[in-house]
Amino acid sequence: MASTSAEIIAFLLTISGWVLVSSTLPTDYWKVSTIDGTVITTATFWANLWKTCVTDSTGVSNCKDFPSMLALDGYIQACRGLMISAVCLGFFGAIFGLVGMKCTKVGGSDQTKAKIACLAGLNFILSGLCSMTSCSLYANRITSEFFDPSFVAQKYELGAALFIGWAGASLCIIGGIIFCFSIADNSNSARRGYAYNGATSVMSSRTKVHNSVPDKTPPKHFDKNAYV
């Protein structure tokens, strides 16, 4: 029962983390910068993995898509690949998790379901690591440019998408670890549930056979002199 509850908790954690990781791909604010005027903010610059935009004080946004994938910076290409890999791994991990959980009716025996659940945990751990690496790589580029005194171009700060990606990656890793430990719980429960009753059954069967066989010895007849 405890193993089933742990698998349900792990599944909820991993699905929540996978949803957060998937939501970071279309999120606009991976990095953001503002130019303040004397009274109000005059412009906000922000960018993600697909485009860079500027929003003025009236709320009008002008965006420019990255012109060519081959002309992009290497870290943006790496972040794209890692985030797409994280989403794909989380998708397959969710399928394996549904099949491998004890509360579902598919997947075969308990040992087979435990192996499938462990495979789901590995997929979610890899998904979380990919997302964590992507967000950390992007954040490292932002912070290195921000604190570099020789960098004279527009400086940015960390956007909301990075924090969402880190949170989702952490949930995926934690839930994946719980899934992996479920295979050990299932093997221990299987060992405790097995009991050897061979000797007892043999003795009981012998007793039953002995009691069921009628006594066929002829009755003894005594003469009258035996009672004198």
Coordinates of N, CA, C and O in Angstrom, one line a residue, residues 25 27-31 45-54 62-80 138 141-142 145 156:
L25 N 8.9 26.6 -23.1 CA 9.3 26.8 -24.5 C 8.5 27.9 -25.1 O 9.2 28.8 -25.8
T27 N 7.1 30.4 -23.5 CA 7.2 31.6 -22.6 C 8.1 32.7 -23.2 O 9.2 32.4 -23.7
D28 N 7.7 33.9 -23.1 CA 8.4 35.0 -23.7 C 9.6 35.4 -22.9 O 10.7 35.7 -23.5
Y29 N 9.5 35.5 -21.6 CA 10.5 36.2 -20.8 C 11.6 35.2 -20.4 O 11.6 34.8 -19.2
W30 N 12.5 34.9 -21.2 CA 13.7 34.1 -20.8 C 14.8 35.1 -20.3 O 15.5 34.8 -19.4
K31 N 14.8 36.3 -20.9 CA 15.7 37.3 -20.4 C 15.0 38.6 -20.7 O 14.2 38.8 -21.7
F45 N 12.8 45.4 -23.1 CA 13.4 44.4 -24.0 C 13.3 43.0 -23.4 O 13.7 42.8 -22.2
W46 N 12.9 42.1 -24.2 CA 12.8 40.7 -23.7 C 13.1 39.7 -24.9 O 12.9 40.1 -26.1
A47 N 13.5 38.6 -24.6 CA 13.8 37.6 -25.6 C 13.6 36.2 -25.0 O 13.6 36.0 -23.8
N48 N 13.4 35.2 -25.9 CA 13.3 33.8 -25.6 C 14.2 33.0 -26.6 O 15.1 33.5 -27.2
L49 N 13.9 31.7 -26.7 CA 14.6 30.9 -27.6 C 14.3 31.1 -29.1 O 15.0 30.5 -29.9
W50 N 13.3 31.9 -29.4 CA 12.8 31.9 -30.7 C 12.8 33.4 -31.3 O 12.9 33.5 -32.5
K51 N 12.7 34.4 -30.5 CA 12.6 35.7 -31.0 C 13.1 36.7 -29.9 O 13.3 36.4 -28.7
T52 N 13.3 37.9 -30.3 CA 13.6 39.0 -29.5 C 12.7 40.2 -29.7 O 12.3 40.5 -30.9
C53 N 12.2 40.8 -28.7 CA 11.1 41.8 -28.8 C 11.4 43.0 -27.9 O 12.3 43.0 -27.0
V54 N 10.7 44.1 -28.2 CA 10.7 45.3 -27.4 C 9.3 45.8 -27.2 O 8.5 45.8 -28.2
N62 N 7.1 45.1 -30.6 CA 7.7 44.8 -31.9 C 8.7 43.7 -31.7 O 9.6 43.8 -30.9
C63 N 8.4 42.6 -32.5 CA 9.2 41.4 -32.3 C 10.0 41.1 -33.6 O 9.5 41.4 -34.7
K64 N 11.1 40.4 -33.4 CA 11.9 40.0 -34.6 C 12.3 38.5 -34.3 O 13.0 38.2 -33.4
D65 N 11.9 37.7 -35.2 CA 12.3 36.3 -35.1 C 13.8 36.1 -35.5 O 14.3 36.9 -36.3
F66 N 14.4 35.1 -34.9 CA 15.8 34.8 -35.3 C 15.8 34.4 -36.8 O 15.1 33.5 -37.2
P67 N 16.7 35.1 -37.5 CA 16.6 34.9 -39.0 C 17.0 33.5 -39.5 O 16.3 32.9 -40.3
S68 N 18.0 32.9 -38.9 CA 18.5 31.6 -39.3 C 18.9 30.8 -38.2 O 19.6 31.3 -37.3
M69 N 18.6 29.5 -38.2 CA 19.0 28.6 -37.1 C 20.5 28.4 -37.1 O 21.2 28.3 -36.1
L70 N 21.1 28.3 -38.3 CA 22.5 28.1 -38.4 C 23.4 29.3 -38.0 O 24.5 29.2 -37.6
A71 N 22.7 30.5 -38.1 CA 23.4 31.7 -37.7 C 23.3 32.1 -36.2 O 23.8 33.1 -35.8
L72 N 22.5 31.2 -35.5 CA 22.3 31.5 -34.1 C 23.6 31.2 -33.2 O 24.5 30.5 -33.7
D73 N 23.6 31.8 -32.1 CA 24.7 31.5 -31.1 C 24.6 30.0 -30.7 O 23.5 29.5 -30.6
G74 N 25.7 29.5 -30.3 CA 25.7 28.1 -30.0 C 24.9 27.7 -28.7 O 24.3 26.7 -28.7
Y75 N 24.9 28.7 -27.8 CA 24.2 28.3 -26.5 C 22.7 28.3 -26.8 O 21.9 27.6 -26.1
I76 N 22.2 29.1 -27.7 CA 20.7 29.1 -28.0 C 20.3 27.8 -28.7 O 19.3 27.2 -28.4
Q77 N 21.2 27.3 -29.6 CA 20.9 26.1 -30.3 C 20.9 24.9 -29.3 O 20.1 24.0 -29.3
A78 N 21.9 25.0 -28.3 CA 22.0 23.9 -27.3 C 20.8 24.0 -26.4 O 20.2 22.9 -26.0
C79 N 20.3 25.1 -26.0 CA 19.1 25.3 -25.2 C 17.9 24.7 -25.8 O 17.0 24.1 -25.2
R80 N 17.8 25.0 -27.1 CA 16.6 24.5 -27.9 C 16.6 23.0 -27.9 O 15.6 22.4 -27.6
Y138 N 21.6 29.0 -20.2 CA 21.1 30.3 -20.6 C 21.3 31.4 -19.5 O 21.7 32.5 -19.8
R141 N 25.0 32.5 -19.4 CA 25.3 33.5 -20.5 C 24.8 34.9 -20.1 O 25.5 35.9 -20.3
I142 N 23.6 35.0 -19.5 CA 23.1 36.3 -19.1 C 23.9 36.9 -18.0 O 24.3 38.1 -18.0
E145 N 27.5 38.1 -19.2 CA 27.4 39.4 -19.9 C 27.1 40.5 -19.0 O 27.6 41.7 -19.2
Y156 N 20.9 42.1 -20.0 CA 19.7 41.5 -19.6 C 19.8 40.9 -18.2 O 20.9 40.7 -17.7

